[in-house]
Short mmCIF file of C-alpha atoms and ligand atoms in Angstrom, two decimals:
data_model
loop_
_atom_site.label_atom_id
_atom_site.label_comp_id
_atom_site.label_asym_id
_atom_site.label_seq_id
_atom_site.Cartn_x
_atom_site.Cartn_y
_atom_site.Cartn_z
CA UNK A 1 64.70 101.06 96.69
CA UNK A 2 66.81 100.87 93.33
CA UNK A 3 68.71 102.73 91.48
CA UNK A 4 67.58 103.72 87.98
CA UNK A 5 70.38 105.48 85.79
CA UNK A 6 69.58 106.14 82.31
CA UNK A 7 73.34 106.16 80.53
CA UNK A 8 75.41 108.01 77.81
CA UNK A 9 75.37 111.34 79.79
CA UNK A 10 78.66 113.00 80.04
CA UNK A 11 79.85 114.57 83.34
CA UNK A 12 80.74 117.85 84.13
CA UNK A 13 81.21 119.84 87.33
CA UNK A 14 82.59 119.44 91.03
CA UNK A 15 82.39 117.29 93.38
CA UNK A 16 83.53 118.33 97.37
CA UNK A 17 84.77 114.34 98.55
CA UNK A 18 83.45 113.25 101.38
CA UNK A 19 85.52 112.21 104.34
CA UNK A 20 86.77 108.83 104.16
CA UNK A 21 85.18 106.02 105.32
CA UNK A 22 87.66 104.25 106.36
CA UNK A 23 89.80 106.44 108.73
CA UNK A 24 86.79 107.61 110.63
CA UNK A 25 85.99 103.80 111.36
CA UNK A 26 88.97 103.20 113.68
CA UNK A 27 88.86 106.65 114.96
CA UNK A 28 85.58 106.27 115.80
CA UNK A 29 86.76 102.95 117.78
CA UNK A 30 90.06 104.77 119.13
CA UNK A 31 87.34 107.30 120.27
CA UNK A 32 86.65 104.58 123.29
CA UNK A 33 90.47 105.14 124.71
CA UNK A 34 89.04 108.23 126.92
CA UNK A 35 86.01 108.66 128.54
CA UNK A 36 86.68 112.34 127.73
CA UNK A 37 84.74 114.46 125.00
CA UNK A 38 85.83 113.09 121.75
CA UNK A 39 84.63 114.98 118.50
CA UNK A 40 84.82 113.78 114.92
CA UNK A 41 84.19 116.59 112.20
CA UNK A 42 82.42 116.16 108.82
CA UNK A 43 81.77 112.38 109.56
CA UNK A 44 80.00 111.11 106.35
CA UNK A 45 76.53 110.07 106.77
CA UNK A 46 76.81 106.19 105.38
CA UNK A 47 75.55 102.88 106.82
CA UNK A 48 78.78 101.92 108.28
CA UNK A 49 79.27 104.63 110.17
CA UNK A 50 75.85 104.46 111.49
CA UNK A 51 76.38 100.90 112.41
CA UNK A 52 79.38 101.76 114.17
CA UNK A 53 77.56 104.37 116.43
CA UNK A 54 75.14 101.73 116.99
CA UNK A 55 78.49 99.46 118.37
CA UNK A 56 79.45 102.27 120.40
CA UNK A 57 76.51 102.93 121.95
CA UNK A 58 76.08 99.01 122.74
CA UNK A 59 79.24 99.49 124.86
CA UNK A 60 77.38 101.79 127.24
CA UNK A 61 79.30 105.12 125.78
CA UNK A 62 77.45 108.33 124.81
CA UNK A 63 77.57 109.38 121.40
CA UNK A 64 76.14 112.43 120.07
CA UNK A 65 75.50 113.85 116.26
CA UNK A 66 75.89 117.29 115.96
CA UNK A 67 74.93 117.72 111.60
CA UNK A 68 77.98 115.34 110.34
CA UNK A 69 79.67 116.05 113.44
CA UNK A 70 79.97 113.37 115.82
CA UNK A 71 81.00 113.32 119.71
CA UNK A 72 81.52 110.35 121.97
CA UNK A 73 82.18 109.99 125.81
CA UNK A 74 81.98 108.20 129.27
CA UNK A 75 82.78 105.05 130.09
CA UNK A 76 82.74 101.82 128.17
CA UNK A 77 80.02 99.73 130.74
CA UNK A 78 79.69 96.74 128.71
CA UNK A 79 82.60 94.42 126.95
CA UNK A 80 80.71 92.42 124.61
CA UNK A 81 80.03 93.08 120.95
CA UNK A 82 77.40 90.33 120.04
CA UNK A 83 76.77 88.36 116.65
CA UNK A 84 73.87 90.79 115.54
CA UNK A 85 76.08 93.89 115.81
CA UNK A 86 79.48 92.34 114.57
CA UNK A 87 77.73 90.83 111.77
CA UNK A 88 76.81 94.87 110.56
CA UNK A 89 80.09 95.65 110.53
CA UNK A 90 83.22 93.24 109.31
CA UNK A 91 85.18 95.73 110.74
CA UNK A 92 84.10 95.58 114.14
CA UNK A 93 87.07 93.25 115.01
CA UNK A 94 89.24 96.68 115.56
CA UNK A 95 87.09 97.34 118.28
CA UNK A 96 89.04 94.85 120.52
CA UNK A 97 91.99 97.14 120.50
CA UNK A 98 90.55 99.52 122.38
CA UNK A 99 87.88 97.73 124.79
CA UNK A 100 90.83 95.47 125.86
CA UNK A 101 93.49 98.52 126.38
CA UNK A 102 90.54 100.32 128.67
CA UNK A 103 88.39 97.04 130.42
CA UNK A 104 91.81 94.41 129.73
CA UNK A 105 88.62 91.99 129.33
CA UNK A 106 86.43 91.53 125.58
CA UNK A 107 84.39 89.28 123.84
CA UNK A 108 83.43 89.81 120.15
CA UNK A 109 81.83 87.65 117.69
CA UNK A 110 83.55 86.31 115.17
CA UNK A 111 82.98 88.54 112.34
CA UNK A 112 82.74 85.59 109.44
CA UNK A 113 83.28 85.18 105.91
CA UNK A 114 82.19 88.04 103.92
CA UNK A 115 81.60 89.49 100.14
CA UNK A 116 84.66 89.69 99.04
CA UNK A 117 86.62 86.74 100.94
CA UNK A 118 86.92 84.76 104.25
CA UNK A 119 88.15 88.11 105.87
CA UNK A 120 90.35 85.80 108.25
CA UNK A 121 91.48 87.62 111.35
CA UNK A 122 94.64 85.03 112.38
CA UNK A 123 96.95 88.49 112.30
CA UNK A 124 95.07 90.47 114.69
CA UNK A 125 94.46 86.94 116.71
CA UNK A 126 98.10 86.26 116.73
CA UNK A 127 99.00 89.55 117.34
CA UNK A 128 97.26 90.32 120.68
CA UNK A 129 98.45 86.50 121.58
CA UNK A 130 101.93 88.09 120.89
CA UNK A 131 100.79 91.05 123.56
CA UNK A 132 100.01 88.96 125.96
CA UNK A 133 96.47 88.18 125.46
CA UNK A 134 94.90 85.13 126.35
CA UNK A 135 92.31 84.31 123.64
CA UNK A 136 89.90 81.01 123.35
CA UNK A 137 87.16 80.84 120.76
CA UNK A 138 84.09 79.59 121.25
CA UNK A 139 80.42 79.13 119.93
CA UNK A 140 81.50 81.78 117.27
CA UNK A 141 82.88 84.06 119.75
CA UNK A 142 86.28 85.51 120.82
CA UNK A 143 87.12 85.66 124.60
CA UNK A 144 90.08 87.97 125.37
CA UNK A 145 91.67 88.30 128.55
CA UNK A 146 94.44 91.07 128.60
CA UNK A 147 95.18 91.34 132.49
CA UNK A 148 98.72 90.45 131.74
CA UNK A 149 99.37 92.76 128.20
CA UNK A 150 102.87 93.87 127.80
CA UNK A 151 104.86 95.69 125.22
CA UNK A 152 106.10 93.34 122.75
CA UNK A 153 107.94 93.30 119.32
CA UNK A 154 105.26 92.00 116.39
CA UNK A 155 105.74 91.09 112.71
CA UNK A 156 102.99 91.19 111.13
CA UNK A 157 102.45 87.85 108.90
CA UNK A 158 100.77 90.86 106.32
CA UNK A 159 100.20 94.24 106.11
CA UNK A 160 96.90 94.32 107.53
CA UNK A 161 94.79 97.51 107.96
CA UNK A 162 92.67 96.33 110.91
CA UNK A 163 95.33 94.20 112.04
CA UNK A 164 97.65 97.34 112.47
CA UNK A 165 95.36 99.26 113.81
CA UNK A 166 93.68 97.16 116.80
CA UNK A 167 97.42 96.31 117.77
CA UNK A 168 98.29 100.66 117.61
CA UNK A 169 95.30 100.67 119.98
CA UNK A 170 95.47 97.86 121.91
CA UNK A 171 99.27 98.62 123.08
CA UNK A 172 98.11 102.38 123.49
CA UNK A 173 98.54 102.28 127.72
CA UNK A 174 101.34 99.35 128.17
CA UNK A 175 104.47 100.42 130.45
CA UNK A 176 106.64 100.14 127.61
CA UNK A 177 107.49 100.14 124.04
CA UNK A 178 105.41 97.84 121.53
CA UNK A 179 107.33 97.85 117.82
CA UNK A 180 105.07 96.52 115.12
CA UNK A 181 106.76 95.26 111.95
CA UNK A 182 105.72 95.12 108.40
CA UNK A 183 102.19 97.48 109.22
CA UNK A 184 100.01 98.74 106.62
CA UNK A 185 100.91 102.36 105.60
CA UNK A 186 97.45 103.25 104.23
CA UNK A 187 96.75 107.05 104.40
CA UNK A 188 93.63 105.77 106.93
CA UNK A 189 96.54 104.12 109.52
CA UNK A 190 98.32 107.72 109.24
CA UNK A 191 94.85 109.40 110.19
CA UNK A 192 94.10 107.16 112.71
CA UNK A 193 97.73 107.79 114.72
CA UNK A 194 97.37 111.78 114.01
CA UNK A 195 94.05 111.18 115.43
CA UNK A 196 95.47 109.22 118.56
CA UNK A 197 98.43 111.19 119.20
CA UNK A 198 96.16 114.46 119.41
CA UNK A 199 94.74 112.74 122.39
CA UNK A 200 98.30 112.28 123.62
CA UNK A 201 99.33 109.21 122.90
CA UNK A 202 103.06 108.48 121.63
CA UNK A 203 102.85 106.64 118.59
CA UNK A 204 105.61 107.31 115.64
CA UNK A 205 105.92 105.39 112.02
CA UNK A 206 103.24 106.16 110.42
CA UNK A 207 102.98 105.62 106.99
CA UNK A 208 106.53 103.60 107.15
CA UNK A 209 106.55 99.62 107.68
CA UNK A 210 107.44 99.80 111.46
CA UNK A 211 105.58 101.88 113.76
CA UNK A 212 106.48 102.21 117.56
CA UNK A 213 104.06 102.87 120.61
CA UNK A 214 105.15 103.90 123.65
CA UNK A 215 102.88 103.69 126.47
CA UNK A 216 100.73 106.37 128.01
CA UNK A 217 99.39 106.62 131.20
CA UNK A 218 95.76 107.88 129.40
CA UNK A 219 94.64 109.91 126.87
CA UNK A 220 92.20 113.04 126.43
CA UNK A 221 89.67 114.31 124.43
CA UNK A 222 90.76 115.37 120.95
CA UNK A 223 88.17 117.45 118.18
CA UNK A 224 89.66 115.79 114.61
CA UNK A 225 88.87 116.03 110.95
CA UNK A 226 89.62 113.19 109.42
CA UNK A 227 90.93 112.73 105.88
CA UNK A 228 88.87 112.35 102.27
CA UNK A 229 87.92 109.05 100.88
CA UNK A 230 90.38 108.50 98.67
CA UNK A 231 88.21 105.44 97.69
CA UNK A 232 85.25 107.71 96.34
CA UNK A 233 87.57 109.84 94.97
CA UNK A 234 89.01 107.53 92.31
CA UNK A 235 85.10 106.38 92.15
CA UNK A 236 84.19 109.58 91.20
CA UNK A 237 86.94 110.02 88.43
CA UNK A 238 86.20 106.95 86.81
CA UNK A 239 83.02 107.68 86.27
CA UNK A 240 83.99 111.11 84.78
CA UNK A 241 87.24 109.07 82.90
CA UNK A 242 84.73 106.40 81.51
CA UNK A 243 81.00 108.72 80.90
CA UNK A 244 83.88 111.20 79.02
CA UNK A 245 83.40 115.05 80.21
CA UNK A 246 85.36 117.27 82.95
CA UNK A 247 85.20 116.53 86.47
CA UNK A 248 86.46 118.82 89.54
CA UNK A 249 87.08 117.30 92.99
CA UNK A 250 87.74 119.10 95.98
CA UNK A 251 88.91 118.18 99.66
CA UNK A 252 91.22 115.39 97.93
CA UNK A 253 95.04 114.38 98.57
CA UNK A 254 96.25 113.82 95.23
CA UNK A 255 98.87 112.06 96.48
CA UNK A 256 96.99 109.02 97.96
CA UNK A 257 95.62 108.26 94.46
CA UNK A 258 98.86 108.18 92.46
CA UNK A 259 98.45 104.99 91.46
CA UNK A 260 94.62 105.73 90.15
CA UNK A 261 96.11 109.28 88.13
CA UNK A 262 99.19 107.93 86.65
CA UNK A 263 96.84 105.27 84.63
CA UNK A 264 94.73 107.82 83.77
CA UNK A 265 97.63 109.26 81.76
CA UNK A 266 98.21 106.66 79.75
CA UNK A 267 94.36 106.58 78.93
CA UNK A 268 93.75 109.83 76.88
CA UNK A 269 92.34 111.21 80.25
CA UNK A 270 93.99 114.81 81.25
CA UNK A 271 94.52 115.10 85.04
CA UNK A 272 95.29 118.40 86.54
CA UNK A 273 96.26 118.65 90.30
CA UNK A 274 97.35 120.53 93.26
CA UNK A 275 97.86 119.46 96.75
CA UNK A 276 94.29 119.32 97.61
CA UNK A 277 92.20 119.38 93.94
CA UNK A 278 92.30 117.08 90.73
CA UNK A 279 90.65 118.35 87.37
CA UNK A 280 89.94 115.16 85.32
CA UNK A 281 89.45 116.02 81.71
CA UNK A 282 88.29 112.68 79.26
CA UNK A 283 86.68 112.47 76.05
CA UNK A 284 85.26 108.78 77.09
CA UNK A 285 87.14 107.13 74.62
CA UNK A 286 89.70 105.22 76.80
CA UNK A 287 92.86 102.47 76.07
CA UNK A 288 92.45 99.29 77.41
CA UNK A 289 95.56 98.70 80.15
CA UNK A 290 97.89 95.85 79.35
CA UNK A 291 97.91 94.32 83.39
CA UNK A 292 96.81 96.12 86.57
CA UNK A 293 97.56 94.33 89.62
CA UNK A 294 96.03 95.30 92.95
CA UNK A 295 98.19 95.63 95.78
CA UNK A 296 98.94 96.67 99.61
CA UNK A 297 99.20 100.77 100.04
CA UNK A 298 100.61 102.40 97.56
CA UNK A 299 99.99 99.86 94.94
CA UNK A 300 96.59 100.19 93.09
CA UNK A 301 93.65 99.46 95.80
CA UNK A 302 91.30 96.25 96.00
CA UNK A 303 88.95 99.39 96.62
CA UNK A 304 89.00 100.42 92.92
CA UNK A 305 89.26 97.38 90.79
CA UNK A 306 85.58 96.80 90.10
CA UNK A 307 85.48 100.87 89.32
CA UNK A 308 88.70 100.64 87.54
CA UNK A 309 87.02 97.60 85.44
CA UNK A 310 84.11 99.50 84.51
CA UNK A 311 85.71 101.81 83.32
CA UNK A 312 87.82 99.05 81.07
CA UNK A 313 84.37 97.25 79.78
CA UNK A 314 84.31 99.74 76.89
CA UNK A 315 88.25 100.40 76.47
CA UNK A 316 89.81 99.88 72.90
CA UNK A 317 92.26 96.86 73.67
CA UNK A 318 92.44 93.81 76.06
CA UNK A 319 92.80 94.96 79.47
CA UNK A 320 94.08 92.12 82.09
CA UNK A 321 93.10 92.80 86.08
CA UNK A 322 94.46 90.26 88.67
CA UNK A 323 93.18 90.92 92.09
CA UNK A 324 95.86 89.98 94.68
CA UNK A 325 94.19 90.88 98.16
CA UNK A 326 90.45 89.06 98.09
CA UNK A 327 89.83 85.84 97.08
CA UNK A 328 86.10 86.66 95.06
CA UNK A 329 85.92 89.95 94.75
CA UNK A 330 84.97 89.52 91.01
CA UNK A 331 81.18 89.05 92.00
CA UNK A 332 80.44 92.66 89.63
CA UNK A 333 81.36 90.33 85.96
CA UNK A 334 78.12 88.36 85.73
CA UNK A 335 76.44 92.26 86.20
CA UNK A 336 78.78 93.26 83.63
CA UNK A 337 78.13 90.37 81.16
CA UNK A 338 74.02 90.84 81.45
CA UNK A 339 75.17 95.03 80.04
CA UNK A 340 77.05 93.08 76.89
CA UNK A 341 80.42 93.22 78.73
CA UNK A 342 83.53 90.18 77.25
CA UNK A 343 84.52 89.28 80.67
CA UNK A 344 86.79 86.06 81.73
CA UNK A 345 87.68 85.07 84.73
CA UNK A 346 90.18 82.55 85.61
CA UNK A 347 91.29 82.70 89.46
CA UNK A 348 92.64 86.19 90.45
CA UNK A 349 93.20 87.45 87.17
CA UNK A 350 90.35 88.81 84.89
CA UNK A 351 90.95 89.48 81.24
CA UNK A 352 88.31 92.45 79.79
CA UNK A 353 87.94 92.90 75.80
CA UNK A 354 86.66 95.97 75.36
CA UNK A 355 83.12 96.26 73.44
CA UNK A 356 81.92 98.94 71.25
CA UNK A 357 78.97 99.05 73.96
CA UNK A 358 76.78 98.11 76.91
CA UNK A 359 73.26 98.09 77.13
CA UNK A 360 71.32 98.74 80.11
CA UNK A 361 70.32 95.77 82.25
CA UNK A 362 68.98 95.22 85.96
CA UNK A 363 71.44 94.51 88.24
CA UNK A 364 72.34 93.32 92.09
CA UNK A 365 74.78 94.68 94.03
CA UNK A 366 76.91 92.10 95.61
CA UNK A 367 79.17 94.27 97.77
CA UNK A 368 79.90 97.70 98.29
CA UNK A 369 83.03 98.67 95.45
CA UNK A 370 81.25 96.07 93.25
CA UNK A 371 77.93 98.15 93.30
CA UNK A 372 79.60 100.91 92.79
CA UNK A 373 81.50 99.44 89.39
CA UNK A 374 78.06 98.35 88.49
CA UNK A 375 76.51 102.72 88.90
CA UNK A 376 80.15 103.51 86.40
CA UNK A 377 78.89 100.77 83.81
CA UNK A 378 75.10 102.31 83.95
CA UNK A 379 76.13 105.54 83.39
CA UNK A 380 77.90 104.28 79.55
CA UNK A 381 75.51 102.44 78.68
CA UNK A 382 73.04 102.51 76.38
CA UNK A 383 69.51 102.86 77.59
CA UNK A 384 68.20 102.20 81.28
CA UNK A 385 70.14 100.31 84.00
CA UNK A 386 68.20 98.71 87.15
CA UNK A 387 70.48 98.34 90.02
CA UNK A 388 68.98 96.67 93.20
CA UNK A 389 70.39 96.21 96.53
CA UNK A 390 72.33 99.27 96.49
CA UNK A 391 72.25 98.91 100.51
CA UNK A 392 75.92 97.91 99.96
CA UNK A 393 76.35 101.02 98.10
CA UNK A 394 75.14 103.03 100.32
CA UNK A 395 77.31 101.63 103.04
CA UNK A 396 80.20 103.57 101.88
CA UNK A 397 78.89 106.34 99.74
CA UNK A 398 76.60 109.48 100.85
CA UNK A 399 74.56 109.99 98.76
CA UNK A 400 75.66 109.03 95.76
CA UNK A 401 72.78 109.68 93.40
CA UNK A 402 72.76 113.57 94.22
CA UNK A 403 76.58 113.54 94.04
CA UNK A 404 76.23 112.09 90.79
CA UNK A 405 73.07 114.31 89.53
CA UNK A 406 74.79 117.12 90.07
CA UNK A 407 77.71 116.23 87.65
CA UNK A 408 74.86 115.78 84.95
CA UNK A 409 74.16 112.06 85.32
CA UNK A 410 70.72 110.57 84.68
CA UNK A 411 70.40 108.85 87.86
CA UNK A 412 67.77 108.92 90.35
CA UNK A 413 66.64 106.68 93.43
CA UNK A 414 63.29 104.92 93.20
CA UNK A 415 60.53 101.87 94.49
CA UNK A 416 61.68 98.78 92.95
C1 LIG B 501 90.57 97.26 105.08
O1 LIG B 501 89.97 96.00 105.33
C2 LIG B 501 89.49 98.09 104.43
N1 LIG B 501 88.37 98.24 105.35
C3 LIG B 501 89.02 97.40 103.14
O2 LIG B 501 88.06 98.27 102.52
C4 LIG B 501 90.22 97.25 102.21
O3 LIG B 501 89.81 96.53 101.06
C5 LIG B 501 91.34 96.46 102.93
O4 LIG B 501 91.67 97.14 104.16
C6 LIG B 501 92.59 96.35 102.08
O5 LIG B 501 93.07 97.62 101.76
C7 LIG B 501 88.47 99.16 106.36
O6 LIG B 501 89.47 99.83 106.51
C8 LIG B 501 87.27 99.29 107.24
P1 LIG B 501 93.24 93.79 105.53
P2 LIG B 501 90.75 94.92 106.26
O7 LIG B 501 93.25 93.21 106.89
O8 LIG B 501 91.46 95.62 107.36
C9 LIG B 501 94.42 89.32 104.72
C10 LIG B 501 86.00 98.85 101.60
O9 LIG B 501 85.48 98.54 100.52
N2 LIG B 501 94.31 89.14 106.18
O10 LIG B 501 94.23 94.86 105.18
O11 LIG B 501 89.79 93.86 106.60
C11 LIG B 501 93.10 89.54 104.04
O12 LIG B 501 92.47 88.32 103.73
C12 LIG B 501 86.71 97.79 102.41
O13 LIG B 501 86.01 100.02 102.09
C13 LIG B 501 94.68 87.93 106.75
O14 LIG B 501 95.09 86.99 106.06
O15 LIG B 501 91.79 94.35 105.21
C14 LIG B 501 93.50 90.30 102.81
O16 LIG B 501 93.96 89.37 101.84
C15 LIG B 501 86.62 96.41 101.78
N3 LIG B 501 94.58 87.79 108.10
C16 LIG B 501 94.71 91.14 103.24
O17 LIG B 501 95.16 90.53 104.46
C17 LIG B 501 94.14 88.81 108.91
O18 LIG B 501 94.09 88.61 110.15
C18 LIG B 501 94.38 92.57 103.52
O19 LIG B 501 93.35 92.60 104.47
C19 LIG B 501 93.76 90.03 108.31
C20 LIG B 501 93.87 90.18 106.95
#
């Protein structure tokens, strides 16, 4: 399947956001700290999420959809995440957290290089090392033995996300306090400790560099809604910033895409919000933005540079993006350059001269933001756009040809 958009539409309506990706990723692993009923509300149906369940279920645990409701329980039976399964999902490597805090015993593949960088995994490695862990690698797999975890004091080397979370999990049931130091404060590692302490856990520092976890005895079952995607949000509203138009969004926290809005300002857009809705008003004639860097939580995300660039390809002005967090996660310019795009890329930094337009082309996804940068260029262009591969897209976004029909965009799903 492809997807065929036919551009120059503007965009007009609302758009409910669906629950973000990644929060219920690492609650769906921190789901494996009970063998009690776990439920997850309004999970969104996308490929990662069904790869997960796939993980779970590979661990001997039941899981059980309910519509976009998902429930998992009893006990993890086997320890071992193989190559095929870690492979689906870079972010399996979280799941050690948890299967070594339950079984003190796990072995995961590696989970490898991926689209957007090597994806190393020395913080998490180091950090369970730190908790005691004894870890040897071998044949492209990682053998943990965590008979003799204890609490420990951790800085972090960077503010990982997965790093921060499979140490939260993986110190969930020590006798003791474990202190991590210099964490991510995403909005998703928030969720994830709201999610955990429902179940009774005693984590506090959220959101803040240092975040403490003192150990619990167990925890219980839990039913949790998880937060929006954040990520699709600010997809959505630069499509509706760059196609021009006035776009609605729902079930959004404003505040986790300050850093999106606030450029939007200085782009002719008009943003309207309240605690949970953003009106995005645009006329589709945007300013180019002198440098956008992308950077750890709240800094602009990785997640939206090849959105935020697509949205830049047409700009008035010379519009220079340096990408601080992935080493090539510029794979969308030679899309962008086949529509008519001025792209050049030296290193992490990308300079974009606007053009009066693009013109349709046929395109490959390379990775899942990328594809989605590639669906905001289609829908300005002139004529017909091809995009193939969209299995990356659709690893993170439901549906996102009917969410994007229904705003008025010409775009529809079809045999290649
Ligand atoms: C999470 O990935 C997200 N994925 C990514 O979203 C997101 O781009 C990334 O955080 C950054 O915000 C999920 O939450 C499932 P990191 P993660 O560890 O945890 C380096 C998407 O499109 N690093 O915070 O893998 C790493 O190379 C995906 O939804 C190490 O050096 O990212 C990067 O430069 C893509 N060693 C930086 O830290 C490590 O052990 C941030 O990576 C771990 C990370």
């Amino acid at each position: 399947m492809v997807l065929k958009i036919e551009g120059g539409n503007k965009l007009y309506g609302t758009y409910n956001v669906q629950t973000a990706k990644n929060a219920v990723l690492p609650i769906l692993a921190g789901s494996l700290l009970t063998s009690d009923k776990v439920t997850i509300l309004d999970c969104p149906n996308i490929l990662d999420v069904q790869n997960m369940l796939e993980i779970l279920s590979s661990l001997g645990v039941n899981v059980e959809k309910n519509g976009s409701n998902i429930t998992v329980f009893g006990e993890i039976k086997n320890i071992e995440v193989s190559n095929e399964l870690s492979s689906l999902l870079r972010s399996s490597i979280f799941l050690l957290g948890p299967i070594l805090a339950v079984k003190q015993k796990a072995c995961i593949a590696y989970p490898g290089g991926c689209d957007i960088g090597l994806r190393p995994i020395d913080i998490h490695i180091n950090g369970l090392r730190e908790l005691g862990v004894k870890i040897t690698e071998e044949f492209g797999y990682i053998n943990c033995d965590a008979t003799n975890m204890k609490p420990a004091d951790i800085l972090l080397d960077l503010p990982s996300v997965g790093a921060t979370e499979n140490l939260i999990m993986a110190s969930i049931f020590l006798n003791g306090k474990t202190v991590l130091r210099n964490v991510a404060k995403e909005p998703e590692i928030v969720d994830l400790v709201h999610f955990l302490n429902s179940m009774g856990a005693k984590i506090a520092g959220e959101g803040t560099a240092v975040i403490e976890i003192e150990g619990v005895k167990n925890l219980h079952s839990t039913i949790y809604k998880p937060i929006p995607d954040r990520i699709v949000a600010g997809t959505i509203l630069l499509a509706g910033a760059t196609c021009g138009g006035e776009i609605e969004l729902t079930n959004v926290q404003n505040d986790q895409i300050f850093s999106l809005t606030t450029k939007f300002a200085k782009n002719y857009c008009k943003i309207y919000s309240s605690y949970d809705n953003i009106i995005l008003k645009s006329n589709g004639n945007l300013k180019a933005i002198n440098q956008i860097e992308t950077s750890y939580y709240p800094g602009f995300p990785t997640d939206l540079q090849a959105q935020l660039m697509a949205s830049l390809l047409t700009a008035r002005g010379t519009s220079v993006i340096v990408e601080n967090l992935f080493e090539t996660r510029y794979k969308q310019v030679p899309e962008f350059i086949k529509m008519g795009a001025d792209i050049k890329v030296s290193g992490k930094t990308a300079i974009v001269r606007g053009v009066d337009r693009l013109y349709g082309a046929e395109m490959t996804a390379k990775d899942l933001r990328g594809g989605a940068g590639l669906v905001i260029a289609g829908l300005k262009a002139e004529g017909v756009s091809i995009i193939s591969n969209i299995y990356h897209i659709d690893r993170g976004y439901e549906n996102i040809e009917k969410v994007l029909q229904n705003l008025g965009a010409k775009i529809e799903r079809v045999h290649e």
